[in-house]
mmCIF file with all atom_site columns, C-alpha atoms in Angstrom:
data_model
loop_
_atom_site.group_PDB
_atom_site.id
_atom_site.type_symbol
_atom_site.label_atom_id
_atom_site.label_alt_id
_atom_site.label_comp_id
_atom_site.label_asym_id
_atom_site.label_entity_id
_atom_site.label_seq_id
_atom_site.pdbx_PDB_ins_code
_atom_site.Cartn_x
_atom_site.Cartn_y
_atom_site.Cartn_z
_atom_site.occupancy
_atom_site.B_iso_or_equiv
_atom_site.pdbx_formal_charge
_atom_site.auth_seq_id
_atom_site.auth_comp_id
_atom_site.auth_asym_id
_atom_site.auth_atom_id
_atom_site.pdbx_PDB_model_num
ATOM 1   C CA . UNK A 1 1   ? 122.206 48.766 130.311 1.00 0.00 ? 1   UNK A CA 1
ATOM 2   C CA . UNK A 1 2   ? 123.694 51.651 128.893 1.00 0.00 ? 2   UNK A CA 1
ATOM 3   C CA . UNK A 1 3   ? 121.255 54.498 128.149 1.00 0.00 ? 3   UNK A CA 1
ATOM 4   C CA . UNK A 1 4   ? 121.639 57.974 127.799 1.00 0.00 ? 4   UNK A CA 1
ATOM 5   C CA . UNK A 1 5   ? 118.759 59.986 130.785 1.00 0.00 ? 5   UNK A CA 1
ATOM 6   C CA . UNK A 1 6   ? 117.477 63.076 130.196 1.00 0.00 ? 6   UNK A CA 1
ATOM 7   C CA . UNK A 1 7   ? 115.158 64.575 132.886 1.00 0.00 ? 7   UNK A CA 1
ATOM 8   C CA . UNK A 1 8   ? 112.481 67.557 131.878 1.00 0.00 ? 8   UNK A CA 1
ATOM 9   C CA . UNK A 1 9   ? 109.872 69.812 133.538 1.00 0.00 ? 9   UNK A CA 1
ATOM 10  C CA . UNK A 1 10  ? 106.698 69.227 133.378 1.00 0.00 ? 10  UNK A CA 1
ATOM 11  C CA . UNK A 1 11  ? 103.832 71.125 134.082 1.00 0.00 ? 11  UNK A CA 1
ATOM 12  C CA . UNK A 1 12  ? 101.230 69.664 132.234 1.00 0.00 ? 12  UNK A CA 1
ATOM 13  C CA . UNK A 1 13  ? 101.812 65.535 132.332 1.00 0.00 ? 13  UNK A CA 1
ATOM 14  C CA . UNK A 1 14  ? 98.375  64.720 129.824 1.00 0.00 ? 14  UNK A CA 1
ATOM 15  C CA . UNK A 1 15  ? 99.484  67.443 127.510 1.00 0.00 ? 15  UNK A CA 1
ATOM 16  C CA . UNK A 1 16  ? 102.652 66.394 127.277 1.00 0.00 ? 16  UNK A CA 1
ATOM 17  C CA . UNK A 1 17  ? 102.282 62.924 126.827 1.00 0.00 ? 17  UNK A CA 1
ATOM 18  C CA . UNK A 1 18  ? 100.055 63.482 123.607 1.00 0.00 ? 18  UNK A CA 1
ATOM 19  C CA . UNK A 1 19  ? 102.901 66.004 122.556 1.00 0.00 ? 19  UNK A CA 1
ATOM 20  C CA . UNK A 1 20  ? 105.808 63.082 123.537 1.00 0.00 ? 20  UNK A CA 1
ATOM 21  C CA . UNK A 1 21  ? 103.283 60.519 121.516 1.00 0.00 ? 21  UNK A CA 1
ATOM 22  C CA . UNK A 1 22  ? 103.015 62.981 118.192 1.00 0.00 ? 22  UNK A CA 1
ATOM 23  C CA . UNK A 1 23  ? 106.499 63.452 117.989 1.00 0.00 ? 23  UNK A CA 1
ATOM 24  C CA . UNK A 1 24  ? 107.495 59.343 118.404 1.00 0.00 ? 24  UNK A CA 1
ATOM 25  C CA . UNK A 1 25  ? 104.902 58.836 115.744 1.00 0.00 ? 25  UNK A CA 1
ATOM 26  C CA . UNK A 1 26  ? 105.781 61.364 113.085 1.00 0.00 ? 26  UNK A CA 1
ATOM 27  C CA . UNK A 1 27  ? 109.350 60.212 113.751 1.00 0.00 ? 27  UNK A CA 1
ATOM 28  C CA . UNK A 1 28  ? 108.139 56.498 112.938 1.00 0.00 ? 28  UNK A CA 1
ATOM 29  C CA . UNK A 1 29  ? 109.024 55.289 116.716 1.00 0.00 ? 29  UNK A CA 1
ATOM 30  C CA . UNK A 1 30  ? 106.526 52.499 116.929 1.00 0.00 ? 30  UNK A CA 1
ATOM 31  C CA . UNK A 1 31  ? 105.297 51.677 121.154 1.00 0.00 ? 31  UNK A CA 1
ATOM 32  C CA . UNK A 1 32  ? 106.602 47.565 121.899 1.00 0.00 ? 32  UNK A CA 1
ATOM 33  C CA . UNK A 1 33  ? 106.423 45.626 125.139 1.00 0.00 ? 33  UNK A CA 1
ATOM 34  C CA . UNK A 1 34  ? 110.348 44.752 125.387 1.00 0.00 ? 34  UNK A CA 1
ATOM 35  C CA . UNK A 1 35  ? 110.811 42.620 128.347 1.00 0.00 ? 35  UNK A CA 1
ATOM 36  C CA . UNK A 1 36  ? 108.060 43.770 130.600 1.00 0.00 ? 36  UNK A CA 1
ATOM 37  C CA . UNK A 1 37  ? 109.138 47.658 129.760 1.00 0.00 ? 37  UNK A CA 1
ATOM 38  C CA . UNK A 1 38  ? 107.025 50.223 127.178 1.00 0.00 ? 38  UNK A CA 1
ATOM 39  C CA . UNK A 1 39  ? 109.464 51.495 124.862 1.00 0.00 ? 39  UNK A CA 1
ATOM 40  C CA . UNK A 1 40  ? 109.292 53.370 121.525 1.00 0.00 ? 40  UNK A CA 1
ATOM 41  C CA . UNK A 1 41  ? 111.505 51.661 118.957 1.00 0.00 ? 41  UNK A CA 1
ATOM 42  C CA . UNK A 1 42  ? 112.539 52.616 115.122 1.00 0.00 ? 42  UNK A CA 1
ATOM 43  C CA . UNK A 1 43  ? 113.994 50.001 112.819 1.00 0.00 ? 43  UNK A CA 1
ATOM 44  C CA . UNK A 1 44  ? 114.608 52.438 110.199 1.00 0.00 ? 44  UNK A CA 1
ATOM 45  C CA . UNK A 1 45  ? 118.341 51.305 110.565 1.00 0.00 ? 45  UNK A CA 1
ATOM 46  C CA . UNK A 1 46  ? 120.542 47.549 111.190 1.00 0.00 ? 46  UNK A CA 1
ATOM 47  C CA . UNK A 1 47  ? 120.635 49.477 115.101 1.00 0.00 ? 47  UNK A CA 1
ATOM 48  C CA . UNK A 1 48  ? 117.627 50.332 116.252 1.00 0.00 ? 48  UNK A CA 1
ATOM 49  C CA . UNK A 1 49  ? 116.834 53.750 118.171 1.00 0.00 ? 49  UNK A CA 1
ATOM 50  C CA . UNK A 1 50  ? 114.898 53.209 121.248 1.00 0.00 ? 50  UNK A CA 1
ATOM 51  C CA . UNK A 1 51  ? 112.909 55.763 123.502 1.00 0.00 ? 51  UNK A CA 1
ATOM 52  C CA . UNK A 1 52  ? 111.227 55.775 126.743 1.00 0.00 ? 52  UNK A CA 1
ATOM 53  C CA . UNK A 1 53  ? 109.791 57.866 128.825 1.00 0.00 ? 53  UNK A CA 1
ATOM 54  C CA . UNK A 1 54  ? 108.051 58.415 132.479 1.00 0.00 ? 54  UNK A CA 1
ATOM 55  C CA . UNK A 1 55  ? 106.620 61.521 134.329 1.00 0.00 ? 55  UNK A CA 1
ATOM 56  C CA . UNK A 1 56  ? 107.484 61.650 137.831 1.00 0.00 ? 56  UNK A CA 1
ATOM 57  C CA . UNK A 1 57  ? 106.293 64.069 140.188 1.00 0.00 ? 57  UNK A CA 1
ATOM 58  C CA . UNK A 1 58  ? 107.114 67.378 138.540 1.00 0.00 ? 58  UNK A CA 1
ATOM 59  C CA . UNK A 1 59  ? 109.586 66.392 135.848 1.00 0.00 ? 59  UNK A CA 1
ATOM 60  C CA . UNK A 1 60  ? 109.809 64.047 132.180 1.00 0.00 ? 60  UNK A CA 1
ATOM 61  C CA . UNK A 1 61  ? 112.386 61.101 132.271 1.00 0.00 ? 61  UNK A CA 1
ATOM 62  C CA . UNK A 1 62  ? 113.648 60.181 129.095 1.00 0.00 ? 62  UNK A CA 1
ATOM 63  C CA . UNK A 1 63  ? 115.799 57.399 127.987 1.00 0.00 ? 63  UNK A CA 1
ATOM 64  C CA . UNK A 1 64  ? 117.801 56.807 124.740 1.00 0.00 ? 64  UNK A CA 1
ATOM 65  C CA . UNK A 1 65  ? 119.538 54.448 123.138 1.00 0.00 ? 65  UNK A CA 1
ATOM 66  C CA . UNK A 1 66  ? 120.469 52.122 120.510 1.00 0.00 ? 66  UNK A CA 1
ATOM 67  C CA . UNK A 1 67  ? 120.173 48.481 120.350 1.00 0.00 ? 67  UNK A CA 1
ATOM 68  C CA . UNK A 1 68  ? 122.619 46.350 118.073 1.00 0.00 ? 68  UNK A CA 1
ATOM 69  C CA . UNK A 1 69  ? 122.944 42.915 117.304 1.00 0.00 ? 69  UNK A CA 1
ATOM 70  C CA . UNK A 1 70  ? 125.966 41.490 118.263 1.00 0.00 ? 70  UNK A CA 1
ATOM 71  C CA . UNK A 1 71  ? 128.700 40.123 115.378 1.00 0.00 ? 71  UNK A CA 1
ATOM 72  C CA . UNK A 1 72  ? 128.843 36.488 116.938 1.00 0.00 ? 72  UNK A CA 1
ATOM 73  C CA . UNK A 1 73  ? 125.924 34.137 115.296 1.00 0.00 ? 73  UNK A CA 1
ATOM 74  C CA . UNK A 1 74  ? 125.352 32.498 118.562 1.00 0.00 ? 74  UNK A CA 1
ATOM 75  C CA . UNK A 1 75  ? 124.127 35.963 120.446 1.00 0.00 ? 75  UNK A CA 1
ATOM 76  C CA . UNK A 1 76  ? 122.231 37.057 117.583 1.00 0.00 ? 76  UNK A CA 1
ATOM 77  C CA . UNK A 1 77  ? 119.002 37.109 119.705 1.00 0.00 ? 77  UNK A CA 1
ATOM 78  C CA . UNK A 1 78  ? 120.674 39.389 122.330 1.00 0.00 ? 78  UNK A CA 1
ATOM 79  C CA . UNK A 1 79  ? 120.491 42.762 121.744 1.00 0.00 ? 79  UNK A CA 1
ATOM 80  C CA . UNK A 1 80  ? 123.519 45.054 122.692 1.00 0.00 ? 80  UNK A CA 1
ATOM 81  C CA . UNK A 1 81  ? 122.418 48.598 124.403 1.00 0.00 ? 81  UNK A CA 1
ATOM 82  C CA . UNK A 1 82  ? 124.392 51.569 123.449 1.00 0.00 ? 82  UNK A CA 1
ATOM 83  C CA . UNK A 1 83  ? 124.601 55.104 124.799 1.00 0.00 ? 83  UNK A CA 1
ATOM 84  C CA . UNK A 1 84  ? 123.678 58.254 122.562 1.00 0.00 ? 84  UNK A CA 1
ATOM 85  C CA . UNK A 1 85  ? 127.465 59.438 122.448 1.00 0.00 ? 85  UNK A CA 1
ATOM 86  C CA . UNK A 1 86  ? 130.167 58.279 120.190 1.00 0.00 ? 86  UNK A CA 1
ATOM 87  C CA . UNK A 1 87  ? 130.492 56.791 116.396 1.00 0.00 ? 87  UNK A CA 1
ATOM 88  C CA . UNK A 1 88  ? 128.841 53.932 116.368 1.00 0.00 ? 88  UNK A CA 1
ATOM 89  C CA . UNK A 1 89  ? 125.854 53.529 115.144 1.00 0.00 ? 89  UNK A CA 1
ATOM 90  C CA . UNK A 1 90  ? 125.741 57.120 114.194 1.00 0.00 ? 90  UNK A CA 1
ATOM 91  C CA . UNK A 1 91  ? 122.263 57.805 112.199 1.00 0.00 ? 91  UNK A CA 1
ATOM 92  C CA . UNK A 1 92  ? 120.054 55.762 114.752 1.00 0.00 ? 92  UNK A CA 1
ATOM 93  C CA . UNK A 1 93  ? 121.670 58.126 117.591 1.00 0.00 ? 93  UNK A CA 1
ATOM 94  C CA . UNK A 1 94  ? 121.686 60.834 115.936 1.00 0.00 ? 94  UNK A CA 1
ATOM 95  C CA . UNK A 1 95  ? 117.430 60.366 115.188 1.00 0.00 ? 95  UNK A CA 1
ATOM 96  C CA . UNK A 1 96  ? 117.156 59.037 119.029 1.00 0.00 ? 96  UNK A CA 1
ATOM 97  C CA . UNK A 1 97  ? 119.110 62.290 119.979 1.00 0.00 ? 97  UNK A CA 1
ATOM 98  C CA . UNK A 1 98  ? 117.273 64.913 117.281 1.00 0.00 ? 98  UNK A CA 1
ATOM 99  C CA . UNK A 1 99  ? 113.963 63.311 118.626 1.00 0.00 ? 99  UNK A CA 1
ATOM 100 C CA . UNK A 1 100 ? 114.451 63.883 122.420 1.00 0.00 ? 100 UNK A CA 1
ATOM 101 C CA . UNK A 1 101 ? 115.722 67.350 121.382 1.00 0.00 ? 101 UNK A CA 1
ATOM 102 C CA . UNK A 1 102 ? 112.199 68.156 119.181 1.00 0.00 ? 102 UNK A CA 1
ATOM 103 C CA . UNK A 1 103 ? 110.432 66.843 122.809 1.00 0.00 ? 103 UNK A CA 1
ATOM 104 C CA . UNK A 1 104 ? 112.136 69.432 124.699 1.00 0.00 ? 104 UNK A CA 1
ATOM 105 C CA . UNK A 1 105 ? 111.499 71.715 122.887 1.00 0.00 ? 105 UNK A CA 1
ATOM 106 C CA . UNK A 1 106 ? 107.816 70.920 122.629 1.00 0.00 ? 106 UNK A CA 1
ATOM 107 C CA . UNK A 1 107 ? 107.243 70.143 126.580 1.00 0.00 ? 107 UNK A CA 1
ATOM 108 C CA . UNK A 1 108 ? 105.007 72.986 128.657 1.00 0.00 ? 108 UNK A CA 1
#
C-alpha cells in the first residue's frame, strides 16, 4: 500500500472528530467499509481520493491516497493505491491533499 501519513496533535479527540467528519462531508468524502478498514472515499474523479483517519494517544493519524483502476481488463476489480506526490492522478490528490490541509488547520 502506498499512502501518504500525516500525524497531528490532538487535544480534544470528540471535537475533532466532528471537525475531521464536517470537513470529509462538505468535501463530498462519503465513510465505506473497504476491506474490513473505515475509510472516506470521493468518486468525484476516474481515481478516487481516499482518507482515513485514527486518534492515538495524543496525536491525529491521517492517511491519503488515491485509488486507480488498473489499464489491463482482467485486474479491473483491483484497485491500484497511489501516494499524494507526483502527476498522476493530479485533481483527486490534489482534493485528498487540500482536504487534509483544511483538517489541520481546523484541529484544537
Amino acid at each position: 500500500m502506498s499512502r501518504t501519513n500525516y500525524v497531528f496533535k490532538s487535544t480534544d479527540d470528540v471535537k475533532n472528530e466532528v471537525l475531521i467528519k464536517k470537513i470529509l462531508n462538505n468535501d463530498e468524502f462519503e465513510q465505506i467499509d473497504d476491506n474490513g478498514e473505515s475509510i472516506y472515499l470521493n468518486t468525484r474523479f476516474d481515481a478516487h481520493a481516499c482518507i482515513k483517519y485514527e486518534f492515538s494517544g495524543d496525536g491525529i493519524k491521517i492517511e491519503g491516497w488515491v485509488k486507480t483502476f488498473p489499464l489491463a481488463p482482467i485486474n479491473r476489480k483491483k484497485f491500484k493505491e497511489h501516494e499524494l506526490k507526483g502527476f498522476s492522478a493530479g485533481a483527486p490528490k490534489k482534493l485528498c491533499r487540500k482536504t487534509i490541509e483544511r483538517i489541520e488547520k481546523s484541529i484544537v
